[in-house]
PDB file of C-alpha atoms in Angstrom:
ATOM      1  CA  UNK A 993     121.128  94.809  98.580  1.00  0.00           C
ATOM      2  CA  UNK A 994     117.991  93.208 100.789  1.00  0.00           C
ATOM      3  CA  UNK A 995     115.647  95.782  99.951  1.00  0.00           C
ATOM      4  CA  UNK A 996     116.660  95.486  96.122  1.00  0.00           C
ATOM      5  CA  UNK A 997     116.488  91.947  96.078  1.00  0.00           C
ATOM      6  CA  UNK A 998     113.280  91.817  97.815  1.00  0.00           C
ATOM      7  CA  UNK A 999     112.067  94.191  95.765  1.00  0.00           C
ATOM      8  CA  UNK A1000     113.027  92.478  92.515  1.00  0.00           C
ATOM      9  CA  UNK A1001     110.736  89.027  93.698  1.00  0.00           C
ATOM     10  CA  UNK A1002     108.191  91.659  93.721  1.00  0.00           C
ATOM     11  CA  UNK A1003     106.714  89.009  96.552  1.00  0.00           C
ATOM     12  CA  UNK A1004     103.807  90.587  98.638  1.00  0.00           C
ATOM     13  CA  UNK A1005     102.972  89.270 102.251  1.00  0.00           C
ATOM     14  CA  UNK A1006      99.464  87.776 102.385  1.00  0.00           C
ATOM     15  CA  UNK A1007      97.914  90.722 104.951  1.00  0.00           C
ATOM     16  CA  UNK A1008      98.733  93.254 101.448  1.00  0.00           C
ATOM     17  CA  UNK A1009      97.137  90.817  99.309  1.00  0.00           C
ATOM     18  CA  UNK A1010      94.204  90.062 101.806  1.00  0.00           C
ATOM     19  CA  UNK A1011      93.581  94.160 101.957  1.00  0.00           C
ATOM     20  CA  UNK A1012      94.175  94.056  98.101  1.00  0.00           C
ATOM     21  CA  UNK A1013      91.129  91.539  97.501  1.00  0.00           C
ATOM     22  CA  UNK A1014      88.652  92.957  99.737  1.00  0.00           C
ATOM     23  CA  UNK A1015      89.646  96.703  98.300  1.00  0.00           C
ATOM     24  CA  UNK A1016      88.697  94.948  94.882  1.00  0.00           C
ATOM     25  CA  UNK A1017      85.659  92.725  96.251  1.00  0.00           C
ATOM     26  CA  UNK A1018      84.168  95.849  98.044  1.00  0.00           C
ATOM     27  CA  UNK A1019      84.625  98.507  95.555  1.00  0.00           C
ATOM     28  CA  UNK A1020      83.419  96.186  92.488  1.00  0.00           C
ATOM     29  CA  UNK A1021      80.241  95.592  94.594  1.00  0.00           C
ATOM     30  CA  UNK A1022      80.029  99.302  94.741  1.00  0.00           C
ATOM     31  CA  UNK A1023      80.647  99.686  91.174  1.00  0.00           C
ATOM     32  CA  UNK A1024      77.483  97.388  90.715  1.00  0.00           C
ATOM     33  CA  UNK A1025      75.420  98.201  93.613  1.00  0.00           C
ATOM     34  CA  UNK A1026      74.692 101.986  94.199  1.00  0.00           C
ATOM     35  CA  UNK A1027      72.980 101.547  97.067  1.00  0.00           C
ATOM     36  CA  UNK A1028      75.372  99.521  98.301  1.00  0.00           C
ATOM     37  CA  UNK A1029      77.891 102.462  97.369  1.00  0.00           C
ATOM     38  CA  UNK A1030      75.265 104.798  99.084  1.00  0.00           C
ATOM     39  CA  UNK A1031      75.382 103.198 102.435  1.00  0.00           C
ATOM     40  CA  UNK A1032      78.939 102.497 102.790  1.00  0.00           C
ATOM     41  CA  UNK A1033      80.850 106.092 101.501  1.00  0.00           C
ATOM     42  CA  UNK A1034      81.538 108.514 103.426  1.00  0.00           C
ATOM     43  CA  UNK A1035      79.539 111.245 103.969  1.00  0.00           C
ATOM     44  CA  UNK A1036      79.771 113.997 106.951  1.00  0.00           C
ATOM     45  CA  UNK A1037      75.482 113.954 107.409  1.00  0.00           C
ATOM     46  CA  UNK A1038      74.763 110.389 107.790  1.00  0.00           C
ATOM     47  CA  UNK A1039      78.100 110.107 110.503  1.00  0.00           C
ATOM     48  CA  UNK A1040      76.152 112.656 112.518  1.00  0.00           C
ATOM     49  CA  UNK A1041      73.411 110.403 112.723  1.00  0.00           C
ATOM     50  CA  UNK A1042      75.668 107.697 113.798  1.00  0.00           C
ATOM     51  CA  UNK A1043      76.893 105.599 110.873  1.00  0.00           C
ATOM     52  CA  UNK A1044      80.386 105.388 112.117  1.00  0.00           C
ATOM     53  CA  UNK A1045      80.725 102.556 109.970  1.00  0.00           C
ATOM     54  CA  UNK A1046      81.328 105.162 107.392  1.00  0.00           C
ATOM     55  CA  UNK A1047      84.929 105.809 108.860  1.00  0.00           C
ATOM     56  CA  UNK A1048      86.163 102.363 107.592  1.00  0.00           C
ATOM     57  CA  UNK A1049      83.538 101.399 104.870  1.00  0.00           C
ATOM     58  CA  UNK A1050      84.437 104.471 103.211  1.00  0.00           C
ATOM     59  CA  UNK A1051      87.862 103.012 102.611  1.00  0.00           C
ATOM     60  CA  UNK A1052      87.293 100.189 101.070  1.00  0.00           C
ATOM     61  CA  UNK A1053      84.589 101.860  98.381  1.00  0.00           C
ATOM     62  CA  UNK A1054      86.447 103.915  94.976  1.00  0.00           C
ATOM     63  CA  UNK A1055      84.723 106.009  92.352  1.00  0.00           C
ATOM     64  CA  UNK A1056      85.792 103.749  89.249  1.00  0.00           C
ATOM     65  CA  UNK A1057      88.338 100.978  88.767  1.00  0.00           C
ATOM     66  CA  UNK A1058      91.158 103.781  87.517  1.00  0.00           C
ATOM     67  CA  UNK A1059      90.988 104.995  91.662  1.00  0.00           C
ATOM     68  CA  UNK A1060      90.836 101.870  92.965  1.00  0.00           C
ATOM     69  CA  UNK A1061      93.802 100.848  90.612  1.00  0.00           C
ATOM     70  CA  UNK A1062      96.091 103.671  91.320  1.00  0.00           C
ATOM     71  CA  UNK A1063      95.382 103.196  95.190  1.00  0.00           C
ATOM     72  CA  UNK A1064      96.257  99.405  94.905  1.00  0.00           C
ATOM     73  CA  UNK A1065      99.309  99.791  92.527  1.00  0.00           C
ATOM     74  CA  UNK A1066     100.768 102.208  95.071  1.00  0.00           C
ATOM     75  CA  UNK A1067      99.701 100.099  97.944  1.00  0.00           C
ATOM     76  CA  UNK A1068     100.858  96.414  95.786  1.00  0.00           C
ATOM     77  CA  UNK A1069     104.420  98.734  95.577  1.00  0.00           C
ATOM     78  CA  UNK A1070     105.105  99.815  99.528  1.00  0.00           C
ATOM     79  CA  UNK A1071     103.057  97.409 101.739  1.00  0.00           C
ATOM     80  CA  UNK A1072     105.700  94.257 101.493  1.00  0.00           C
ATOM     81  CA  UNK A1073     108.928  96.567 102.721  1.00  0.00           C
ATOM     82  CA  UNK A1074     106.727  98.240 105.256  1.00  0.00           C
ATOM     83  CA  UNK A1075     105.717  94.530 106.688  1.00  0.00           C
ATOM     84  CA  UNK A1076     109.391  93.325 106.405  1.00  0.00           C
ATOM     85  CA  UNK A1077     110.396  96.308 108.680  1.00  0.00           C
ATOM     86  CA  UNK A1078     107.614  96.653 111.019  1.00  0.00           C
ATOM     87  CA  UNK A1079     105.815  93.380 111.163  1.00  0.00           C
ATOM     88  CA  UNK A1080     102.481  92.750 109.674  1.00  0.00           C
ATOM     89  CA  UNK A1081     100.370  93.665 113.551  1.00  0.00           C
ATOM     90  CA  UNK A1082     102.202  97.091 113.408  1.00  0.00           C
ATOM     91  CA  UNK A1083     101.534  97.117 109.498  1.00  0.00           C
ATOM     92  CA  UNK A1084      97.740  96.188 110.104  1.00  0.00           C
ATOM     93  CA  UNK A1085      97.772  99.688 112.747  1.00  0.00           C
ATOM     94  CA  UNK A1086      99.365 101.681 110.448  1.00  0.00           C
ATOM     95  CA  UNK A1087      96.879 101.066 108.032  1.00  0.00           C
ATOM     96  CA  UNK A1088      93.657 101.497 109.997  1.00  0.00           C
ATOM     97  CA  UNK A1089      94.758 103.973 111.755  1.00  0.00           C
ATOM     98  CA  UNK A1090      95.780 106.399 108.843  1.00  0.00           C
ATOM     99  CA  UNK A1091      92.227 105.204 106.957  1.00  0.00           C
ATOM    100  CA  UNK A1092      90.555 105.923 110.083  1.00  0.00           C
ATOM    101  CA  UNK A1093      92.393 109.144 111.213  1.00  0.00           C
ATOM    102  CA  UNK A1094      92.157 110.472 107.676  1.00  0.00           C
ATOM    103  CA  UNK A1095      88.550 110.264 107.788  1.00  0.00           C
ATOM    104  CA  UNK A1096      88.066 111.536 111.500  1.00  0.00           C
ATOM    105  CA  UNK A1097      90.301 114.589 109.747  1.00  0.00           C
ATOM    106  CA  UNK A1098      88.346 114.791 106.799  1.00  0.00           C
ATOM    107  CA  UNK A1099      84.777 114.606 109.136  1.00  0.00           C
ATOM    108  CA  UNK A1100      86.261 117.584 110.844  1.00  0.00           C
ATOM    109  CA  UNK A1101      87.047 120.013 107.758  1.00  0.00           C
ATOM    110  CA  UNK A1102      83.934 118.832 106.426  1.00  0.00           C
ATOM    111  CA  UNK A1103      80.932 118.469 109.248  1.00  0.00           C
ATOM    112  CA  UNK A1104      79.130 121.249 107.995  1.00  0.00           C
ATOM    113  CA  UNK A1105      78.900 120.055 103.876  1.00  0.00           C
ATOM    114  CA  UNK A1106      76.311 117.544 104.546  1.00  0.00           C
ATOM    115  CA  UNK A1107      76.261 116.945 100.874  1.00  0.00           C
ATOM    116  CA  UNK A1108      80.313 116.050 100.814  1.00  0.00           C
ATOM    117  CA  UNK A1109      80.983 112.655  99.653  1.00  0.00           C
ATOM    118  CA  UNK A1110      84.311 110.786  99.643  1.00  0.00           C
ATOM    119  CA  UNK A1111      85.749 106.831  98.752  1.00  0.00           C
ATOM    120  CA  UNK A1112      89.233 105.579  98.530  1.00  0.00           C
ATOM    121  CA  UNK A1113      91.812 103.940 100.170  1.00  0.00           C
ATOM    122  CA  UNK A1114      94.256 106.681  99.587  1.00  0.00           C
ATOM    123  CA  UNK A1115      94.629 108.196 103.458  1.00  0.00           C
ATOM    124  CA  UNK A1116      95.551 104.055 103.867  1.00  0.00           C
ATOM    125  CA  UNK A1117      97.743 104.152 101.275  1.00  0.00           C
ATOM    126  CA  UNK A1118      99.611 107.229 102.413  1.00  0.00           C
ATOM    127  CA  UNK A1119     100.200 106.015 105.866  1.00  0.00           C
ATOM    128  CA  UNK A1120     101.939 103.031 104.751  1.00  0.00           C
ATOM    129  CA  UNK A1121     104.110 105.425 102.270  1.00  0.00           C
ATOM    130  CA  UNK A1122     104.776 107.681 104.894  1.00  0.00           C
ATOM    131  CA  UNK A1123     105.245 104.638 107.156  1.00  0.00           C
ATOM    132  CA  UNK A1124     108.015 103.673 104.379  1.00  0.00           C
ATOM    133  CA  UNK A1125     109.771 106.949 104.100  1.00  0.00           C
ATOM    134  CA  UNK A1126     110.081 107.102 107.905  1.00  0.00           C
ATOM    135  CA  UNK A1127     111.686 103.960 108.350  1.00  0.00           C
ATOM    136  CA  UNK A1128     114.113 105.124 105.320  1.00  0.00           C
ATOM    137  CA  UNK A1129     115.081 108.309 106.959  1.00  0.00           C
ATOM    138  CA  UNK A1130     115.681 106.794 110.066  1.00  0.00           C
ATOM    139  CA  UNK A1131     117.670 104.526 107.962  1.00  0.00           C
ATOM    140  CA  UNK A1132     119.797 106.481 106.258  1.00  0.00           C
ATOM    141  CA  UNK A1133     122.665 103.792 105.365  1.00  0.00           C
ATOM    142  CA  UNK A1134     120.526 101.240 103.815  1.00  0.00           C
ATOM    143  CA  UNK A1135     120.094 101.824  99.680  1.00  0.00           C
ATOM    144  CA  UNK A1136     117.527 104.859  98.560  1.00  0.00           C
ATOM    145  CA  UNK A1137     114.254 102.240  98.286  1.00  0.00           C
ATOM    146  CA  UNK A1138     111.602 105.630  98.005  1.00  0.00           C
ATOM    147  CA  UNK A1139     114.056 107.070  95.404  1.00  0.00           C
ATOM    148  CA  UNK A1140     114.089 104.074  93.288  1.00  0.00           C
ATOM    149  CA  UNK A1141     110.148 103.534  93.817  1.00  0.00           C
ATOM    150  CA  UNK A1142     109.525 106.987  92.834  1.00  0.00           C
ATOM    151  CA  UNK A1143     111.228 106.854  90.067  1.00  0.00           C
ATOM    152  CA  UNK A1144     109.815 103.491  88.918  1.00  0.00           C
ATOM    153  CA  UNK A1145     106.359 105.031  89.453  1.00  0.00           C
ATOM    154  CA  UNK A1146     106.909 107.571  86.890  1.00  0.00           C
TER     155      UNK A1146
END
């Protein structure tokens, strides 16, 4: 009954909220800036020449406000149960780490398309849902929170 009661205040910790705001700050300046856009996405040429930057930037950039709010609706929905169960320093690696990772993964398939381009929190997000449905399998007595999300998300 915790996690449904939690879930019911709908109450997000204020690390979510922080990531939340600068996802929106960052990607509206995008939206307005294309050169800002330009110099901050991620693209497999311009890390060659040693814009690592790119790796994180990248993250915090989407394509149009229906991206960036998907990727914060599903984020808004999973980050305050992943915080409650692993603390928000652990939360904080879990999200860097999958944006970062992700894009190290994403450098690698892609190195050689010096014209690919790609924005979005999503790698992010998917850590901390993966994050989520680890802790729930490992869990397995506590009520079906990624069933209930899933099928609130549909």
């Amino acid at each position: 009954m915790l996690y449904l009661t939690r879930l019911s205040k709908l109450s997000v910790n204020s690390v979510a909220i922080l990531l939340i705001i600068l996802n929106i700050y960052f990607s509206y300046k995008g939206f307005n800036d294309i050169n800002f856009f330009n110099k901050y996405k991620f693209n497999p040429s311009y890390i060659k020449r040693g814009e690592w930057i790119r790796y994180l930037s990248s993250g915090f950039l989407h394509v149009d406000t229906t991206h960036l709010i998907v990727n914060m609706f599903t984020f808004y929905f999973f980050a305050d149960s992943v915080i409650y169960r692993v603390g928000e320093m652990n939360f904080l690696i879990i999200y860097f780490a999958s944006l970062i990772f992700g894009n190290i993964l994403t450098y690698r398939l892609n190195k050689n398309k010096l014209n690919y381009n790609a924005v979005g929190a999503s790698g992010a997000v998917m850590g901390i849902v993966y994050a989520l449905s680890l802790i729930h399998i490992s869990e397995p007595t506590r009520p079906r929170l990624i069933s209930y999300a899933v099928f609130c998300l549909k």
